[in-house]
Amino acid sequence: MEIGLVGKPNVGKSTFFSAATLVDVQIANYPFTTINANVGVTYAIAEHPCRELGCTPNPQNYEYRDGKALIPIKMIDVAGLVPGAHEGRGLGNKFLDDLRMASALIHVVDATGKTDAEGQPTDHHDPVEDIEFLEREIDYWIYGILRKNWEKFAKRIKLQHLKLAQAIADQLTGIGVTEEDAFEAIHKLGLDNDPTKWSDEDLFAFVRELRKINKPIIIAANKADAAADAQIERLVRKGRSRGYIVIPTSAAAELTLRKAAKAGFIDYVPGSSDFKILKPMSGKQEKALQLIKEKVLDRFGSTGIQQVINTAVFELLNLVPVYPVEDEHKLTDGFGNVLPHVHLLPKGSTPRDLAYKVHTDLGKTFLYAVNARTHRRVGDDYELEFNDIIKIVATAR
């Protein structure tokens, strides 16, 4: 799974990326600092079952800190987007190519309104316009892919009696569209199963709906510490009216805190509302941290960076963490490791889906599962829940 970090130039996107991944990238106050996409690993953070069950885990594919599971997520910081990107303006084509396989997008917006549509400094820009233009660019990008040779494509579907959703998914497989995505968009709009009857307006409406399903977006209202409450409230309200979750963030504050923690000066867990000083530092450093405490943590409850990532993973994508085990009593794998692995699965997934996630052969030979919390046998109709611990029982091969 991959989360794309998107937005126009000069809004703090690369700072957000560095804060989320601790990967050093070029950060500068001018457009198109990012030309080649930066790729790193960030973490979705969830309460760990051991906090409730009183165990000590031996994590193999995640990290464990202070009763929380830090689950790795791939993050890609793509080139800045400007109006007309779908026509090749700016680094538009590269931007769009880089986000092809992203499961979700974090749109970083300058909440202060101090950067214009091109990413240049200004005093009066409406950040709500940035939300609208990003939608528009991605919509036209997908529309351009599908509209090319549409009449010929639609006739072939009709003449060969192809499944409409599957045919569209095959056409858009390069941007990660599935048959389920296409079917859901068609069904929601009530479009005719004969694509030759679709108008250009129908096709564009389909593309818009498909984008919402296949590339869901969350808004990070960045530089929130420099924005007035009224500015943030308006951005949250306007974003919500368009169906978006908007979270105030300060990427610069988060980057400072994470670097201070990495250097051993403070104890800080991403997403926390406070930090603990561990060793002496210079007066300048201490003053900078105090300002972050007052202007960011006390005002918003956190820097917002971790909240954005968690919301994207657990709400936008509706993923649930599940822990497979071989011994449901000791909560261990075959080597005695306690809860060594965690997998993120879409809400509504079943134990058989988990079995396939662990290993294809395990999925093919799946018989039933055991819920380690209740010690009850569950079948293939059981829907996995957040932090379930599951033993898979399969036939021998």
Coordinates of C-alpha atoms in Angstrom, one line a residue:
M1 CA 0.0 0.0 0.0
E2 CA 1.2 3.5 -0.9
I3 CA 0.1 6.9 0.2
G4 CA 0.8 9.8 -2.1
L5 CA 1.6 13.2 -0.7
V6 CA 0.3 15.8 -3.1
G7 CA -0.2 19.6 -3.4
K8 CA 1.0 22.7 -5.2
P9 CA 4.6 23.9 -4.7
N10 CA 5.8 25.7 -1.6
V11 CA 3.1 24.5 0.8
G12 CA 5.4 22.4 3.1
K13 CA 4.8 19.1 1.3
S14 CA 8.5 18.0 1.5
T15 CA 8.7 19.1 5.1
F16 CA 5.6 17.0 5.8
F17 CA 7.3 14.0 4.1
S18 CA 10.5 14.5 6.1
A19 CA 8.6 14.8 9.3
A20 CA 6.6 11.7 8.6
T21 CA 9.5 9.5 7.4
L22 CA 12.7 11.2 8.8
V23 CA 14.1 10.9 5.2
D24 CA 16.3 13.9 4.5
V25 CA 15.0 15.7 1.3
Q26 CA 15.7 19.1 -0.2
I27 CA 13.4 21.6 1.5
A28 CA 13.4 25.2 0.1
N29 CA 11.1 28.1 -0.2
Y30 CA 10.6 28.1 -3.9
P31 CA 8.5 26.2 -6.4
F32 CA 9.4 22.7 -7.7
T33 CA 12.0 21.9 -5.0
T34 CA 10.8 18.3 -5.5
I35 CA 11.4 17.1 -9.1
N36 CA 12.0 13.4 -8.6
A37 CA 9.5 11.7 -6.3
N38 CA 10.8 11.0 -2.7
V39 CA 9.9 7.6 -1.3
G40 CA 10.1 6.7 2.3
V41 CA 8.4 4.7 5.1
T42 CA 6.0 6.3 7.6
Y43 CA 3.9 4.6 10.2
A44 CA 0.2 4.2 11.0
I45 CA 0.0 4.0 14.8
A46 CA -2.6 2.0 16.7
E47 CA -3.1 0.7 20.2
H48 CA -1.5 -2.7 20.6
P49 CA -3.4 -5.7 21.9
C50 CA -0.7 -6.3 24.5
R51 CA -1.6 -3.1 26.3
E52 CA -5.0 -4.7 27.0
L53 CA -3.8 -8.3 27.4
G54 CA -0.7 -7.6 29.5
C55 CA 1.8 -9.3 27.1
T56 CA 5.1 -8.3 25.6
P57 CA 5.3 -8.7 21.8
N58 CA 8.2 -9.7 19.6
P59 CA 7.4 -7.6 16.5
Q60 CA 8.9 -8.8 13.2
N61 CA 7.1 -6.6 10.6
Y62 CA 6.2 -3.6 12.7
E63 CA 7.6 -1.6 15.7
Y64 CA 6.3 -1.5 19.2
R65 CA 6.5 1.6 21.5
D66 CA 4.7 2.5 24.7
G67 CA 1.8 0.1 24.1
K68 CA 1.4 1.1 20.5
A69 CA 2.0 -0.7 17.2
L70 CA 3.8 1.4 14.5
I71 CA 2.8 -0.2 11.3
P72 CA 4.9 0.7 8.2
I73 CA 3.3 2.4 5.3
K74 CA 5.0 3.5 2.0
M75 CA 4.8 7.2 1.4
I76 CA 5.7 9.0 -1.9
D77 CA 6.2 12.8 -2.1
V78 CA 5.5 13.8 -5.7
A79 CA 6.4 16.9 -7.7
G80 CA 4.3 20.0 -7.0
L81 CA 1.1 20.4 -9.0
V82 CA 0.0 23.6 -10.7
P83 CA -3.2 24.4 -12.7
G84 CA -3.1 22.8 -16.1
A85 CA -0.9 19.8 -15.0
H86 CA -3.0 17.4 -16.9
E87 CA -2.0 19.3 -20.0
G88 CA 1.7 19.1 -19.1
R89 CA 2.1 22.4 -17.3
G90 CA 4.8 22.6 -14.6
L91 CA 5.9 19.1 -13.8
G92 CA 2.3 17.9 -14.3
N93 CA 2.9 14.7 -16.3
K94 CA 5.6 13.5 -13.9
F95 CA 3.3 14.4 -10.9
L96 CA 0.5 12.3 -12.3
D97 CA 2.7 9.4 -13.2
D98 CA 4.2 9.3 -9.7
L99 CA 0.8 8.9 -8.0
R100 CA -0.6 6.2 -10.3
M101 CA -0.6 3.4 -7.7
A102 CA -1.3 5.4 -4.6
S103 CA -4.2 4.0 -2.5
A104 CA -4.9 7.3 -0.9
L105 CA -3.7 10.9 -1.2
I106 CA -2.8 13.4 1.5
H107 CA -3.3 16.9 0.0
V108 CA -1.1 19.4 1.7
V109 CA -2.7 22.9 1.6
D110 CA -1.2 26.2 2.9
A111 CA -3.8 27.2 5.5
T112 CA -2.5 30.7 5.7
G113 CA -3.3 31.6 2.1
K114 CA 0.2 32.9 1.6
T115 CA 1.0 31.0 -1.6
D116 CA -0.9 31.5 -4.9
A117 CA -2.1 28.8 -7.3
E118 CA 1.5 28.5 -8.8
G119 CA 3.2 28.3 -5.4
Q120 CA 4.5 31.8 -5.4
P121 CA 4.3 34.1 -2.3
T122 CA 1.2 36.2 -2.0
D123 CA -0.9 37.8 0.7
H124 CA -4.4 36.8 -0.4
H125 CA -5.1 33.4 -1.7
D126 CA -8.1 31.2 -0.9
P127 CA -6.8 27.7 0.1
V128 CA -10.3 26.3 -0.7
E129 CA -9.4 26.9 -4.4
D130 CA -6.5 24.5 -4.0
I131 CA -8.8 21.7 -3.0
E132 CA -10.9 22.3 -6.1
F133 CA -8.1 22.6 -8.5
L134 CA -6.4 19.3 -7.3
E135 CA -9.7 17.5 -7.8
R136 CA -10.0 19.0 -11.3
E137 CA -6.5 18.1 -12.4
I138 CA -6.8 14.4 -11.3
D139 CA -10.3 14.2 -12.8
Y140 CA -9.1 15.5 -16.2
W141 CA -6.0 13.2 -16.0
I142 CA -8.2 10.1 -15.6
Y143 CA -10.7 11.4 -18.1
G144 CA -8.0 11.9 -20.7
I145 CA -6.9 8.3 -20.3
L146 CA -10.4 6.9 -20.7
R147 CA -11.7 9.4 -23.3
K148 CA -9.0 8.5 -25.8
N149 CA -10.6 6.0 -28.2
W150 CA -13.7 5.8 -26.0
E151 CA -16.2 5.3 -28.9
K152 CA -14.2 2.4 -30.3
F153 CA -13.7 1.0 -26.8
A154 CA -17.4 1.3 -25.9
K155 CA -18.5 -0.4 -29.1
R156 CA -16.1 -3.3 -28.5
I157 CA -17.6 -3.8 -25.0
K158 CA -21.1 -3.9 -26.5
L159 CA -20.3 -6.2 -29.5
Q160 CA -18.2 -8.7 -27.5
H161 CA -20.6 -8.7 -24.5
L162 CA -17.8 -7.8 -22.1
K163 CA -18.4 -7.0 -18.5
L164 CA -18.4 -3.2 -18.4
A165 CA -16.7 -2.8 -15.0
Q166 CA -14.0 -5.4 -15.8
A167 CA -13.3 -3.8 -19.2
I168 CA -12.9 -0.3 -17.7
A169 CA -10.7 -1.7 -14.9
D170 CA -8.5 -3.4 -17.5
Q171 CA -8.2 -0.1 -19.3
L172 CA -7.3 1.7 -16.1
T173 CA -5.2 -1.0 -14.4
G174 CA -2.1 1.3 -14.7
I175 CA -3.6 3.6 -12.1
G176 CA -4.7 0.8 -9.8
V177 CA -8.4 0.8 -10.6
T178 CA -10.2 -2.5 -9.8
E179 CA -13.3 -4.0 -11.2
E180 CA -15.0 -3.3 -7.8
D181 CA -14.0 0.4 -8.0
A182 CA -15.5 0.7 -11.5
F183 CA -18.7 -1.3 -10.6
E184 CA -19.3 0.9 -7.5
A185 CA -18.9 4.1 -9.5
I186 CA -21.3 2.9 -12.2
H187 CA -23.8 1.7 -9.6
K188 CA -23.7 4.9 -7.6
L189 CA -24.5 7.0 -10.7
G190 CA -27.0 4.6 -12.1
L191 CA -25.3 4.6 -15.5
D192 CA -26.5 2.4 -18.4
N193 CA -24.7 -0.9 -18.8
D194 CA -24.3 -0.1 -22.5
P195 CA -21.4 2.4 -22.6
T196 CA -22.3 3.5 -26.2
K197 CA -25.2 5.3 -24.6
W198 CA -23.0 7.4 -22.3
S199 CA -22.7 11.1 -23.0
D200 CA -19.4 13.0 -22.4
E201 CA -21.1 14.3 -19.3
D202 CA -21.8 10.7 -18.1
L203 CA -18.2 9.8 -18.7
F204 CA -16.8 12.7 -16.8
A205 CA -19.3 12.1 -13.9
F206 CA -18.1 8.5 -13.9
V207 CA -14.5 9.6 -13.7
R208 CA -15.2 12.0 -10.8
E209 CA -16.9 9.2 -8.8
L210 CA -14.2 6.8 -9.7
R211 CA -11.5 9.2 -8.4
K212 CA -13.3 9.5 -5.1
I213 CA -13.3 5.7 -4.7
N214 CA -9.9 4.9 -6.1
K215 CA -7.9 7.9 -4.9
P216 CA -9.6 9.1 -1.7
I217 CA -8.2 12.4 -0.4
I218 CA -7.6 13.8 3.1
I219 CA -6.7 17.5 3.5
A220 CA -3.7 18.5 5.7
A221 CA -4.2 22.2 6.5
N222 CA -0.5 22.9 6.9
K223 CA 1.2 25.9 8.5
A224 CA -1.8 26.0 10.8
D225 CA 0.2 27.6 13.6
A226 CA 0.6 30.7 11.4
A227 CA -3.1 30.8 10.4
A228 CA -5.9 32.5 12.3
D229 CA -8.6 30.3 13.9
A230 CA -11.2 31.8 11.5
Q231 CA -9.1 30.8 8.5
I232 CA -8.8 27.2 9.8
E233 CA -12.4 26.9 10.7
R234 CA -13.5 28.1 7.3
L235 CA -11.2 25.6 5.5
V236 CA -12.5 22.8 7.7
R237 CA -16.1 23.8 7.0
K238 CA -15.6 24.2 3.3
G239 CA -13.6 21.0 3.0
R240 CA -16.3 19.1 4.9
S241 CA -19.0 20.5 2.5
R242 CA -17.0 18.8 -0.3
G243 CA -16.8 15.5 1.6
Y244 CA -13.3 15.9 2.9
I245 CA -11.7 15.4 6.3
V246 CA -9.5 18.5 7.0
I247 CA -6.9 18.3 9.8
P248 CA -4.8 21.3 10.9
T249 CA -1.1 20.5 10.8
S250 CA 2.4 21.9 11.3
A251 CA 4.9 19.9 9.4
A252 CA 7.8 22.1 10.5
A253 CA 6.9 21.6 14.2
E254 CA 6.7 17.8 13.8
L255 CA 10.0 17.7 12.0
T256 CA 11.7 19.6 14.8
L257 CA 10.2 17.3 17.4
R258 CA 11.1 14.1 15.6
K259 CA 14.7 15.3 15.0
A260 CA 15.0 16.3 18.7
A261 CA 13.7 12.9 19.7
K262 CA 16.1 11.1 17.3
A263 CA 19.0 13.1 18.8
G264 CA 17.9 12.0 22.3
F265 CA 17.0 15.4 23.6
I266 CA 13.3 14.6 24.2
D267 CA 11.0 11.7 24.6
Y268 CA 8.3 12.2 22.0
V269 CA 5.8 9.8 20.4
P270 CA 4.3 11.0 17.1
G271 CA 0.8 12.2 17.6
S272 CA 1.3 13.1 21.3
S273 CA 0.2 16.4 22.8
D274 CA 3.4 16.8 24.8
F275 CA 7.0 15.8 25.0
K276 CA 9.5 15.2 27.9
I277 CA 13.0 16.8 28.0
L278 CA 15.6 14.1 28.6
K279 CA 18.9 16.1 28.6
P280 CA 20.2 19.7 28.6
M281 CA 20.2 21.6 25.4
S282 CA 21.0 25.1 24.3
G283 CA 18.8 28.0 25.3
K284 CA 17.8 28.5 21.6
Q285 CA 16.8 24.9 21.2
E286 CA 14.8 24.9 24.4
K287 CA 13.0 28.1 23.4
A288 CA 12.1 26.6 20.0
L289 CA 10.6 23.6 21.6
Q290 CA 8.7 25.8 24.1
L291 CA 7.2 27.8 21.2
I292 CA 6.1 24.5 19.6
K293 CA 4.4 23.5 22.8
E294 CA 2.6 26.8 23.1
K295 CA 1.7 27.6 19.5
V296 CA 1.0 24.0 18.2
L297 CA 0.6 21.3 20.8
D298 CA -1.4 23.3 23.3
R299 CA -3.5 24.9 20.6
F300 CA -4.3 21.9 18.4
G301 CA -3.6 18.9 20.7
S302 CA -0.8 17.6 18.3
T303 CA 1.1 18.7 15.2
G304 CA -1.6 16.9 13.2
I305 CA 0.9 14.9 11.1
Q306 CA 0.3 11.5 12.7
Q307 CA -3.5 12.2 12.9
V308 CA -3.5 12.7 9.1
I309 CA -1.7 9.5 8.5
N310 CA -3.8 7.5 10.9
T311 CA -7.0 8.9 9.5
A312 CA -6.0 8.1 6.0
V313 CA -5.2 4.5 6.8
F314 CA -7.9 3.7 9.3
E315 CA -10.8 5.9 8.1
L316 CA -10.2 6.9 4.5
L317 CA -9.1 3.4 3.4
N318 CA -11.0 1.6 6.2
L319 CA -8.2 -0.7 7.1
V320 CA -8.1 -2.8 10.2
P321 CA -4.9 -4.3 11.9
V322 CA -5.1 -8.0 12.4
Y323 CA -2.6 -10.3 14.2
P324 CA -2.3 -13.9 12.9
V325 CA -1.0 -16.5 15.4
E326 CA -0.4 -20.3 15.5
D327 CA -1.1 -20.7 19.2
E328 CA -4.3 -18.9 20.3
H329 CA -3.6 -19.5 24.0
K330 CA 0.0 -18.1 24.1
L331 CA -0.6 -15.7 21.2
T332 CA 2.6 -16.9 19.5
D333 CA 3.9 -18.1 16.1
G334 CA 5.6 -21.4 15.6
F335 CA 8.8 -20.0 17.0
G336 CA 7.3 -18.8 20.3
N337 CA 7.2 -15.1 19.2
V338 CA 4.3 -13.2 20.7
L339 CA 2.2 -11.4 18.1
P340 CA 5.1 -11.1 15.7
H341 CA 3.1 -9.9 12.6
V342 CA 0.3 -7.5 11.9
H343 CA -1.5 -7.2 8.6
L344 CA -3.7 -4.3 7.4
L345 CA -6.9 -5.6 5.7
P346 CA -10.0 -3.7 4.4
K347 CA -12.9 -3.6 6.8
G348 CA -15.2 -6.5 5.9
S349 CA -12.4 -8.9 5.2
T350 CA -12.7 -12.5 6.4
P351 CA -10.3 -15.0 8.0
R352 CA -9.8 -16.5 4.6
D353 CA -8.6 -13.1 3.3
L354 CA -6.1 -13.0 6.2
A355 CA -5.0 -16.5 5.3
Y356 CA -4.2 -15.4 1.7
K357 CA -2.4 -12.4 3.0
V358 CA -0.2 -14.6 5.2
H359 CA 0.5 -17.1 2.4
T360 CA -1.3 -18.2 -0.8
D361 CA -1.2 -21.8 0.1
L362 CA -2.7 -21.1 3.5
G363 CA -5.6 -19.3 1.7
K364 CA -6.2 -22.2 -0.7
T365 CA -6.3 -24.8 2.1
F366 CA -8.2 -22.7 4.6
L367 CA -10.7 -24.6 6.8
Y368 CA -11.7 -22.3 9.6
A369 CA -10.2 -19.8 12.1
V370 CA -10.1 -19.3 15.9
N371 CA -10.6 -16.0 17.5
A372 CA -7.9 -15.9 20.1
R373 CA -9.7 -13.4 22.3
T374 CA -12.9 -15.5 22.6
H375 CA -11.3 -18.9 21.8
R376 CA -14.3 -19.5 19.5
R377 CA -14.2 -21.0 16.1
V378 CA -15.2 -18.6 13.3
G379 CA -15.9 -19.3 9.7
D380 CA -15.4 -17.6 6.4
D381 CA -18.4 -15.4 7.0
Y382 CA -16.8 -13.7 10.0
E383 CA -15.8 -10.1 9.5
L384 CA -12.4 -9.3 11.0
E385 CA -12.4 -6.5 13.6
F386 CA -9.8 -3.9 14.6
N387 CA -6.9 -5.6 16.5
D388 CA -8.4 -9.2 16.1
I389 CA -6.0 -12.0 16.9
I390 CA -6.7 -14.9 14.7
K391 CA -5.4 -18.5 14.3
I392 CA -5.9 -20.0 10.9
V393 CA -6.6 -23.7 10.6
A394 CA -5.9 -25.3 7.2
T395 CA -5.7 -28.8 5.6
A396 CA -2.3 -30.4 5.2
R397 CA -0.9 -30.4 1.6

